[in-house]
PDB file of C-alpha atoms and ligand atoms in Angstrom:
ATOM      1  CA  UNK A   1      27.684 125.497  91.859  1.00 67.00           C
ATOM      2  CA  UNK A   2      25.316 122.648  91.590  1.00 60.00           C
ATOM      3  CA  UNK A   3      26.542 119.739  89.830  1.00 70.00           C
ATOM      4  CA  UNK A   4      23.913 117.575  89.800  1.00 81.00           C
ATOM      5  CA  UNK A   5      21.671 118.134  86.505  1.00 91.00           C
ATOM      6  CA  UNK A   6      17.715 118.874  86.427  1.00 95.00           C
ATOM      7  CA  UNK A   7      14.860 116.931  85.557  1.00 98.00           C
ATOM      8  CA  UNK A   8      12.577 118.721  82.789  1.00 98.00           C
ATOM      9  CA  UNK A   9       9.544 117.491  80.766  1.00 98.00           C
ATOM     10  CA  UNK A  10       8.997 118.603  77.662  1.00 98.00           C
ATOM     11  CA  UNK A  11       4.980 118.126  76.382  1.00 98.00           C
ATOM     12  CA  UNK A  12       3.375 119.424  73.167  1.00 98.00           C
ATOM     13  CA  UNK A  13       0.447 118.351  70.915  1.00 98.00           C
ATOM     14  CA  UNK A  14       0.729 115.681  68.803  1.00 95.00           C
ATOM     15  CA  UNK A  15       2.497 116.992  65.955  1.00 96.00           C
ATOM     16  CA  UNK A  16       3.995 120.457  67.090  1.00 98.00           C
ATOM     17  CA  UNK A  17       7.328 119.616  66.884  1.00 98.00           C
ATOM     18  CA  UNK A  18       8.499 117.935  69.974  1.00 97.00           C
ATOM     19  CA  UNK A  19      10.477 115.541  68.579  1.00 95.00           C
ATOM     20  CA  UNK A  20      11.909 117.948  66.148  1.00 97.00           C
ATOM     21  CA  UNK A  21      13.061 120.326  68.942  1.00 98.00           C
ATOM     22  CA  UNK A  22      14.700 117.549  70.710  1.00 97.00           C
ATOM     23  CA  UNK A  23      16.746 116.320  68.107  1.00 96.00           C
ATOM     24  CA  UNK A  24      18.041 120.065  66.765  1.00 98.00           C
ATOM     25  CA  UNK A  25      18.799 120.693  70.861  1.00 98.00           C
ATOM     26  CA  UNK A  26      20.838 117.523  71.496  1.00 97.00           C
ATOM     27  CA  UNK A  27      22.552 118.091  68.518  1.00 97.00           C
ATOM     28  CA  UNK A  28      23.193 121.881  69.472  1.00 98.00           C
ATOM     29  CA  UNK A  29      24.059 120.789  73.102  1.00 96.00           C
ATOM     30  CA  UNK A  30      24.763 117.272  73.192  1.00 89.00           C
ATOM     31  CA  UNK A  31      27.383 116.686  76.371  1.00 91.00           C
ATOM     32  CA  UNK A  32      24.161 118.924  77.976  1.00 94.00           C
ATOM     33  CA  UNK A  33      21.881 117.268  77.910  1.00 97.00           C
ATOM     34  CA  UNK A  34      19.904 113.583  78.116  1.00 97.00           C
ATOM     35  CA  UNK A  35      16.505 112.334  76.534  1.00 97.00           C
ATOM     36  CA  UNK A  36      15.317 109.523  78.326  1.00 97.00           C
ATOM     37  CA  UNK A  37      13.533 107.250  75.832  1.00 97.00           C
ATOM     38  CA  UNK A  38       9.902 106.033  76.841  1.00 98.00           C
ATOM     39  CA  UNK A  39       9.362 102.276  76.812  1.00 98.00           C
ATOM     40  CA  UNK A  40       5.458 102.151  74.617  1.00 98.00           C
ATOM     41  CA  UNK A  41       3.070  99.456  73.429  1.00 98.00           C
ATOM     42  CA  UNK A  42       2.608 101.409  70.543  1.00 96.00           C
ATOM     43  CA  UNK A  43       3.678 100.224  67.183  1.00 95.00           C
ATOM     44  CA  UNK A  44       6.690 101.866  65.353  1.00 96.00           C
ATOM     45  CA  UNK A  45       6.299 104.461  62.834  1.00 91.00           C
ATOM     46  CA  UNK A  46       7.971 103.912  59.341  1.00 90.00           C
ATOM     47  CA  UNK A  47      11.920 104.613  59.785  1.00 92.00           C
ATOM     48  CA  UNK A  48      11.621 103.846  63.843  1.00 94.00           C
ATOM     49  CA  UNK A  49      13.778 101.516  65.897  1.00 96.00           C
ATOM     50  CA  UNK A  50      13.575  99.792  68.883  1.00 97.00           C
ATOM     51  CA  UNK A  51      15.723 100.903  71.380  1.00 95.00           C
ATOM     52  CA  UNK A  52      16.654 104.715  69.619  1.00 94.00           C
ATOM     53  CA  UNK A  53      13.092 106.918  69.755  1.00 93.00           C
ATOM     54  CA  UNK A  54      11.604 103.685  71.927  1.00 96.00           C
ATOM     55  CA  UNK A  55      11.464 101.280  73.509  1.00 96.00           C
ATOM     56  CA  UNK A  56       8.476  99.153  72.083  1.00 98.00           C
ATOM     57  CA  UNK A  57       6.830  95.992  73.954  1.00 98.00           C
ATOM     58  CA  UNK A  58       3.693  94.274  74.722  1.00 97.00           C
ATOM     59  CA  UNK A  59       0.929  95.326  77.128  1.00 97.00           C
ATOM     60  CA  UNK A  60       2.453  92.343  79.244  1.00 97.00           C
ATOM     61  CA  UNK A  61       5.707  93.110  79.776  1.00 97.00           C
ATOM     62  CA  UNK A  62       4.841  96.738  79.649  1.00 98.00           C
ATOM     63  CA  UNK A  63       2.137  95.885  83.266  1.00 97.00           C
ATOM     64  CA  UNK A  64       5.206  93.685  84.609  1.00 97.00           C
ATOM     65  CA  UNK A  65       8.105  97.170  84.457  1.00 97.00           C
ATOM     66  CA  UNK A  66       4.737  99.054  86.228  1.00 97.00           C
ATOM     67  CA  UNK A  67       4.459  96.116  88.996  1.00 97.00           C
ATOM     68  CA  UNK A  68       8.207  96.224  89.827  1.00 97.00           C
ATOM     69  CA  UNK A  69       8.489  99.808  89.823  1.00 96.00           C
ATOM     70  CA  UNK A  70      10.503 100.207  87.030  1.00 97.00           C
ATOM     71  CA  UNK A  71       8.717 103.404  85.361  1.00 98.00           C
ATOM     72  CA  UNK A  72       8.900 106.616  87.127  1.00 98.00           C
ATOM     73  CA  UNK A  73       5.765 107.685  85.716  1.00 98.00           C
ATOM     74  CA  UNK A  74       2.994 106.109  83.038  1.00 98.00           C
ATOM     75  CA  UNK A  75       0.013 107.105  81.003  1.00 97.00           C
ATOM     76  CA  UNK A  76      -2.657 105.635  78.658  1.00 96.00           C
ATOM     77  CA  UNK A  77      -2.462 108.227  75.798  1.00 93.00           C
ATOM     78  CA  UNK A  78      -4.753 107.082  72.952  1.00 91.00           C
ATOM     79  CA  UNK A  79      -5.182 103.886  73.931  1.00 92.00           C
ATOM     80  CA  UNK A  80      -1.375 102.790  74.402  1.00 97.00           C
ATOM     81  CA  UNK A  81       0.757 102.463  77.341  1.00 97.00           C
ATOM     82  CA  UNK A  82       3.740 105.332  77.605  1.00 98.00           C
ATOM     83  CA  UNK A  83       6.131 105.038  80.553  1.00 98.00           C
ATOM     84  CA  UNK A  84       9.596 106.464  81.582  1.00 98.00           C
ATOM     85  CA  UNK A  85      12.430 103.794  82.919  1.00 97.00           C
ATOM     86  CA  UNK A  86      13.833 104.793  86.097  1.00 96.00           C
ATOM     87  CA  UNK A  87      17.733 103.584  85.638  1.00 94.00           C
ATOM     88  CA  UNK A  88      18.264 105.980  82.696  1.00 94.00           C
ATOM     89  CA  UNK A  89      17.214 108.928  84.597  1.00 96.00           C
ATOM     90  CA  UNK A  90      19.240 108.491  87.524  1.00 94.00           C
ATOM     91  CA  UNK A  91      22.122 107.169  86.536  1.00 93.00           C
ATOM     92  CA  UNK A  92      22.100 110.408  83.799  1.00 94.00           C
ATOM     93  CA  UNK A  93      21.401 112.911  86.722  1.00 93.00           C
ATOM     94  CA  UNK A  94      24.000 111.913  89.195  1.00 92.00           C
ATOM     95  CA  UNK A  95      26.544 111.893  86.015  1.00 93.00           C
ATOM     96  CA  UNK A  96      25.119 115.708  85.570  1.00 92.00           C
ATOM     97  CA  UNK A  97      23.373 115.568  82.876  1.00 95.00           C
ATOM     98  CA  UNK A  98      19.830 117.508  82.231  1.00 96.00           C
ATOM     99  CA  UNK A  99      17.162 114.906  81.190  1.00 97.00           C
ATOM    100  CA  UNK A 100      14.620 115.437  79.004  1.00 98.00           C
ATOM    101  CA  UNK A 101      11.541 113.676  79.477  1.00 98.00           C
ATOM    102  CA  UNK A 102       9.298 114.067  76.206  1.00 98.00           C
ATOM    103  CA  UNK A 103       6.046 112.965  77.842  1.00 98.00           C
ATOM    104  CA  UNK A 104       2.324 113.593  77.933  1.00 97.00           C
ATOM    105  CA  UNK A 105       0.348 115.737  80.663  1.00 97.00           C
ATOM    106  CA  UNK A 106      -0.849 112.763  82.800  1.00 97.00           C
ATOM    107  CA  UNK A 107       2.689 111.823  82.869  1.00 98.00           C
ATOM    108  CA  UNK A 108       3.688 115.310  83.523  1.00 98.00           C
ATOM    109  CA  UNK A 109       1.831 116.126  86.731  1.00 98.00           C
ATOM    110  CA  UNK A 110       2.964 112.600  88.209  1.00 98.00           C
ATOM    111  CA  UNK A 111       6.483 114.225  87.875  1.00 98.00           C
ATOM    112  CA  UNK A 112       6.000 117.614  89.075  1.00 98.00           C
ATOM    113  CA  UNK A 113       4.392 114.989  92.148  1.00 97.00           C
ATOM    114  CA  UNK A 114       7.130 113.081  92.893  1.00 96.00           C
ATOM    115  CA  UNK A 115       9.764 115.384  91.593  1.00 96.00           C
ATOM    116  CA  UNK A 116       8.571 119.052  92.626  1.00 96.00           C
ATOM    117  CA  UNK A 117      11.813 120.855  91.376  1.00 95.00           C
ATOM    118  CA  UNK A 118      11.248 119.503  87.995  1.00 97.00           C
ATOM    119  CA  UNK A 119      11.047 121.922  85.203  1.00 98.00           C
ATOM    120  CA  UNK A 120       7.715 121.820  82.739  1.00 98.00           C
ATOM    121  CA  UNK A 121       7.586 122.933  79.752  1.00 98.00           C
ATOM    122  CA  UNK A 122       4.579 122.688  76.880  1.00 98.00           C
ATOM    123  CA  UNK A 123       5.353 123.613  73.410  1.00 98.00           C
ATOM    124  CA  UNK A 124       2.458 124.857  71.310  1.00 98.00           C
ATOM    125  CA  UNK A 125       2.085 125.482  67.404  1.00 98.00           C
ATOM    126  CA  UNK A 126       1.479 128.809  65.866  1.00 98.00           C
ATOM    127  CA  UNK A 127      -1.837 127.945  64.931  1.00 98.00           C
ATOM    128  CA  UNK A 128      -4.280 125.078  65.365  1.00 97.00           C
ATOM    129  CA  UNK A 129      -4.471 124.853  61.492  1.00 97.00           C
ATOM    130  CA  UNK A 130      -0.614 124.376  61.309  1.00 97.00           C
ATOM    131  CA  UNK A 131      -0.616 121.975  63.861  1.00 97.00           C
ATOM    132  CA  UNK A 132      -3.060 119.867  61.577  1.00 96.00           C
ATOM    133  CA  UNK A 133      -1.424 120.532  58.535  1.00 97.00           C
ATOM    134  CA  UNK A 134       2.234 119.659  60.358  1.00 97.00           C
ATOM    135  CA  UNK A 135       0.189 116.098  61.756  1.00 95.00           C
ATOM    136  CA  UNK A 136      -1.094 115.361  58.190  1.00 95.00           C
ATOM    137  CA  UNK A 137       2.262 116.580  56.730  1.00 95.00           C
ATOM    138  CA  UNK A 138       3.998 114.059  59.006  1.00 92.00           C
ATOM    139  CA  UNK A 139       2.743 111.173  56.722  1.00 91.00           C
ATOM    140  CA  UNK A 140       2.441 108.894  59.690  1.00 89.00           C
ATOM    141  CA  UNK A 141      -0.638 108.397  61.077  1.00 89.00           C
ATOM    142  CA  UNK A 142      -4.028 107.457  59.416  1.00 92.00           C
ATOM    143  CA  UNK A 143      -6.994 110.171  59.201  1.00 94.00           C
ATOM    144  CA  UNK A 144      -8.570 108.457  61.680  1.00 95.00           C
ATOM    145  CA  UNK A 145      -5.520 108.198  64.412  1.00 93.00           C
ATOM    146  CA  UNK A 146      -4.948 111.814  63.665  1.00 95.00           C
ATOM    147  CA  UNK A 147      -8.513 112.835  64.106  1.00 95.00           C
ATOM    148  CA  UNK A 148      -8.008 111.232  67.482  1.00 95.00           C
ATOM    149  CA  UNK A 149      -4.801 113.186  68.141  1.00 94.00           C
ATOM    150  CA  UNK A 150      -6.561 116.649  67.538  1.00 96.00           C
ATOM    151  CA  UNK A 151      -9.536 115.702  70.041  1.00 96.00           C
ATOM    152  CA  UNK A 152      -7.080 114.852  72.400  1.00 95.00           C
ATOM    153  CA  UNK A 153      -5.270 118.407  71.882  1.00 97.00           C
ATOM    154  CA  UNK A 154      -8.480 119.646  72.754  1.00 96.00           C
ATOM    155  CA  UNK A 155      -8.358 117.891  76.229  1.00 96.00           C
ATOM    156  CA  UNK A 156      -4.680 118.555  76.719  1.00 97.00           C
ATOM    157  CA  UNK A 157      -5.102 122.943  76.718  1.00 96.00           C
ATOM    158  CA  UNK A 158      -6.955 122.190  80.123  1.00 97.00           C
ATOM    159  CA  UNK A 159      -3.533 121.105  81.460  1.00 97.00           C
ATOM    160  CA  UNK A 160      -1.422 124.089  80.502  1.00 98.00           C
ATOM    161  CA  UNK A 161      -1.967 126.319  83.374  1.00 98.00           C
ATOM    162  CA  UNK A 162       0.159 123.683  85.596  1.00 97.00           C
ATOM    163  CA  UNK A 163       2.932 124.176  83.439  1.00 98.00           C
ATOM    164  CA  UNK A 164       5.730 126.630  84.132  1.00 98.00           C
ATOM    165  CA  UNK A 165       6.509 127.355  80.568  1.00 98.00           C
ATOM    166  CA  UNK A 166       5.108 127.673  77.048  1.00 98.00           C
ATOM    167  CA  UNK A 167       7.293 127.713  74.216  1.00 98.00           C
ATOM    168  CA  UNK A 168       5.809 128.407  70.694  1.00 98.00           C
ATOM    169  CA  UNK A 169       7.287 126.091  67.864  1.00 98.00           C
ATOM    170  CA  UNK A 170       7.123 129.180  64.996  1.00 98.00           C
ATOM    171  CA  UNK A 171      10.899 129.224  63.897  1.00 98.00           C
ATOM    172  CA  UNK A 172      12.491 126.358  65.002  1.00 98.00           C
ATOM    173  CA  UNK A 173      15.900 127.955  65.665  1.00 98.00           C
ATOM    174  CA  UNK A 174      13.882 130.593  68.036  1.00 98.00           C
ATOM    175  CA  UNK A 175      11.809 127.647  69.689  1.00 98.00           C
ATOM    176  CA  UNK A 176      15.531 125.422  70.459  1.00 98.00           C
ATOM    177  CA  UNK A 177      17.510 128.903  71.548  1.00 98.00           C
ATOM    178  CA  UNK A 178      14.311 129.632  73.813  1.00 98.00           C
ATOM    179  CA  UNK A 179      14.035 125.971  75.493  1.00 98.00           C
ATOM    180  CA  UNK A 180      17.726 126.308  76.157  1.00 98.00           C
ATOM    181  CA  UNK A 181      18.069 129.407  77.732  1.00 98.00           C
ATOM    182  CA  UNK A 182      15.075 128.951  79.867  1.00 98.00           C
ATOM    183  CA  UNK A 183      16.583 125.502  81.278  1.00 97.00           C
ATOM    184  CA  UNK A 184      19.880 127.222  81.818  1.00 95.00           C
ATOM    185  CA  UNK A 185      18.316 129.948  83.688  1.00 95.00           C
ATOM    186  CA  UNK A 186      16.624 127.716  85.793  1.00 95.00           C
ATOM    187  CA  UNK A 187      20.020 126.133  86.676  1.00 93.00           C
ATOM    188  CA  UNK A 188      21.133 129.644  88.264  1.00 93.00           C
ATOM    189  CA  UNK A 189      17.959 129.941  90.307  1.00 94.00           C
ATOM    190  CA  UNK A 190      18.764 130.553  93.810  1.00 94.00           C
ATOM    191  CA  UNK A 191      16.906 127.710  95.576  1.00 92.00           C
ATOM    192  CA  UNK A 192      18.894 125.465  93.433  1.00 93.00           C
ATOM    193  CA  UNK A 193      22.150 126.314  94.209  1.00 94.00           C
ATOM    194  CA  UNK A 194      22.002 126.440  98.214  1.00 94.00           C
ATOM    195  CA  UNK A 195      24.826 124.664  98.841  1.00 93.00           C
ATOM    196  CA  UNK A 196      26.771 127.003  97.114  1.00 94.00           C
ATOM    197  CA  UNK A 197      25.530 129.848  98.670  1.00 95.00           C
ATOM    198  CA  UNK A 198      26.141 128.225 101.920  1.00 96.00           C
ATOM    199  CA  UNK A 199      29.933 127.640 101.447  1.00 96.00           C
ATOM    200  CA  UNK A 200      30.681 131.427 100.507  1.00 96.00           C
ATOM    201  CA  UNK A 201      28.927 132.736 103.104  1.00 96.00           C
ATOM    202  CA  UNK A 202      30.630 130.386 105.628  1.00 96.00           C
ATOM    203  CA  UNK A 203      33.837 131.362 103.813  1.00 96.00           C
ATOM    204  CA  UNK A 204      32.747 134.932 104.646  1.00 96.00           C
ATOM    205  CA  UNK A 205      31.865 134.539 108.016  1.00 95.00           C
ATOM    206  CA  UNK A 206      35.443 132.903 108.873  1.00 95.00           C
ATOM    207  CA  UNK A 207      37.194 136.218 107.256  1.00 93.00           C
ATOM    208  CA  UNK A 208      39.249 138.013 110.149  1.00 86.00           C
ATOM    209  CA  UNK A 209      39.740 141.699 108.497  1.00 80.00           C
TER     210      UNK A 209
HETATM  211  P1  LIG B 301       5.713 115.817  67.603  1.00 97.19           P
HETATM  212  O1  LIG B 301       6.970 115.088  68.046  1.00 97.19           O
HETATM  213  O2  LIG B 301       5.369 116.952  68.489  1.00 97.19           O
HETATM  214  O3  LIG B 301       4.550 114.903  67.377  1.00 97.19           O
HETATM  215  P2  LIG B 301       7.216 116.220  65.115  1.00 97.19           P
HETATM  216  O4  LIG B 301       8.542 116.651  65.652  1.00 97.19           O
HETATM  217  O5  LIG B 301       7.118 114.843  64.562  1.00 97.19           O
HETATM  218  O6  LIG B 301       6.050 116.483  66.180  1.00 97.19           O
HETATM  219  O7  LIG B 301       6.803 117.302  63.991  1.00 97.19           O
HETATM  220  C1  LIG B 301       5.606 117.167  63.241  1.00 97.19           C
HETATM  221  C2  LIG B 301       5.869 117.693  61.826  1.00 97.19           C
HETATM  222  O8  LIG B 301       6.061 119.100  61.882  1.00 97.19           O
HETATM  223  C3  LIG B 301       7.117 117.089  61.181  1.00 97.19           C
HETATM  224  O9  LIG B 301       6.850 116.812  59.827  1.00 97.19           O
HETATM  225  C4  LIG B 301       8.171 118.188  61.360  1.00 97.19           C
HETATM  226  O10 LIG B 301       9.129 118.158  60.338  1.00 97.19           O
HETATM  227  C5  LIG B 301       7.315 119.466  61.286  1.00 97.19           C
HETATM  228  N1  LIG B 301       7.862 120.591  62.079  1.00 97.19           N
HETATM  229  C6  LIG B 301       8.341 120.549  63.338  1.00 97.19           C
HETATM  230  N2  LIG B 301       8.723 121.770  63.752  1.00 97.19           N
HETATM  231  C7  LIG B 301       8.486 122.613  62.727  1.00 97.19           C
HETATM  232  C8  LIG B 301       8.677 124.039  62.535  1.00 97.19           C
HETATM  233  N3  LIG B 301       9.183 124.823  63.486  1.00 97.19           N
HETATM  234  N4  LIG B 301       8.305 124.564  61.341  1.00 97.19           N
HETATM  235  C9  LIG B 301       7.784 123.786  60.374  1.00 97.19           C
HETATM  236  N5  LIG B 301       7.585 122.436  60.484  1.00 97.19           N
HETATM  237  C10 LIG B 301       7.928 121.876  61.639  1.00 97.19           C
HETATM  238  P1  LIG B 302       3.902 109.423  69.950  1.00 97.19           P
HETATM  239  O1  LIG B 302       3.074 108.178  69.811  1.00 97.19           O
HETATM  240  O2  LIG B 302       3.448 110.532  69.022  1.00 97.19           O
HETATM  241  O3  LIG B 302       5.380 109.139  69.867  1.00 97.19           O
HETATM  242  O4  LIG B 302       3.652 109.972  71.425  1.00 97.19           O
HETATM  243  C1  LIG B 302       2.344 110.206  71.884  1.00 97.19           C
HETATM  244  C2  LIG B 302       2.383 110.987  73.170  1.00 97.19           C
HETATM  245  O5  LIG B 302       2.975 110.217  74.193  1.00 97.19           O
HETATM  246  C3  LIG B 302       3.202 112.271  73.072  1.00 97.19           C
HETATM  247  O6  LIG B 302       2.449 113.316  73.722  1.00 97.19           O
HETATM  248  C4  LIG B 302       4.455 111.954  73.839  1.00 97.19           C
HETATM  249  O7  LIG B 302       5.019 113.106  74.448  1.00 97.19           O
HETATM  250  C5  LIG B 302       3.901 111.020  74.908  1.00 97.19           C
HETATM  251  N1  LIG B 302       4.907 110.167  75.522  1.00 97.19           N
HETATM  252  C6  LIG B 302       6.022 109.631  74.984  1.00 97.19           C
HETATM  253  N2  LIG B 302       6.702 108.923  75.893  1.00 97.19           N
HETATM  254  C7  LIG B 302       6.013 109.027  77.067  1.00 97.19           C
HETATM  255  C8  LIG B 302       6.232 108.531  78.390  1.00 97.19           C
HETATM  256  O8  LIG B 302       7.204 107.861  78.707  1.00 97.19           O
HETATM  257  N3  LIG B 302       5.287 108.835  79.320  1.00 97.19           N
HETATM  258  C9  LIG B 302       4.193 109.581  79.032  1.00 97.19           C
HETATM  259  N4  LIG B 302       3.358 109.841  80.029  1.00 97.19           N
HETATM  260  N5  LIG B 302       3.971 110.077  77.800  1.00 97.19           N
HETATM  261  C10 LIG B 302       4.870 109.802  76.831  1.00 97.19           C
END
């Protein structure tokens, strides 16, 4: 079977539960699977740390990793820079890993681009109300930043229909078993596994009954 793990982005509303699915499913699955953590210009959030949920510089050094080709994909999202390092990914693939990329839609299409066998998924709330009330319940973000974060949702539904997935965060349990079985399953697909295929039908062909 295929050894090598699978790329698969994982985008959502502000405030659906993203990050909340991520942390029950690595803790379900941890040998699984590996989040690659963003590198932002954004500031940290009460209780955040450089270096576990991001990677946090300036607009500077952030341009400089984009120059050198150190991002595999990057987006302006609210007015701050998001990007994905390269290294993490592929070092994390070749050891067989699945990586997670929790990343925005601009970011999402320049994957499926680059990286057409790439898995997308979008996670949506129940409601629109309980994706405010989850935002506001957050306690993060001013009135104004998440006013900006529901316009933006707004923007976001026009990307959907390029996703292959969507998940709906209801019962988180439900919404972690779901994103798991669905990346498994796409581990078994056919296409993926041609190598394998090959070597039993070569095996088959060299039978002498
Ligand atoms: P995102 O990463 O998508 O911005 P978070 O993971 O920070 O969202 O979740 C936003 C808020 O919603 C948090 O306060 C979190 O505890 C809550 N939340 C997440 N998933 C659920 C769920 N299934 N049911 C109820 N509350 C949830
Ligand atoms: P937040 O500021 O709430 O942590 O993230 C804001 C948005 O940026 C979310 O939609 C999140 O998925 C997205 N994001 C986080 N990291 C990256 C990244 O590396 N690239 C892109 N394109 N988006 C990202």
């Amino acid at each position: 079977m295929n050894q090598k793990g699978i790329l698969i982005v994982v985008s959502g509303f502000a405030g659906t539960g993203k990050g909340t699915i991520m942390k029950e499913l690595l803790r379900r699955y941890s040998g699984q699977y590996a989040l690659s953590i963003s590198m932002t210009t954004r500031s940290p959030r009460p209780g955040e740390q450089d270096g576990v949920e991001y990677f946090f510089t300036d607009r500077e050094t952030f341009e400089h990793e984009i120059a050198v080709g150190g991002l595999i994909e990057h987006a302006c999202y609210c007015d701050h820079y998001y990007g994905t390092p390269r290294a993490y990914v592929d070092s994390q693939l070749l050891m067989g890993k699945d990586v997670i990329l929790e990343i925005e839609v601009q970011g999402a299409l320049q994957i499926k681009e680059k990286f057409p066998d790439t898995v997308l998924l979008f996670v949506v709330p129940p409601s629109v109300q309980i994706l405010y009330d989850r935002l506001k319940g957050r306690g993060t973000e001013s009135g104004e930043v998440i006013a900006a974060r529901m316009k933006r949702a707004g923007e976001e539904c026009a990307y959907i229909p390029h996703y292959d997935y969507i998940l709906v965060n209801d019962d988180l349990d439900v919404c972690v078993e779901q994103m798991h079985h669905i990346i498994q399953s796409q581990k078994l697909a056919a296409a993926r596994n041609a190598t394998f295929i090959e070597s039993i039908y070569s095996d088959l062909q060299s039978l002498s009954f």
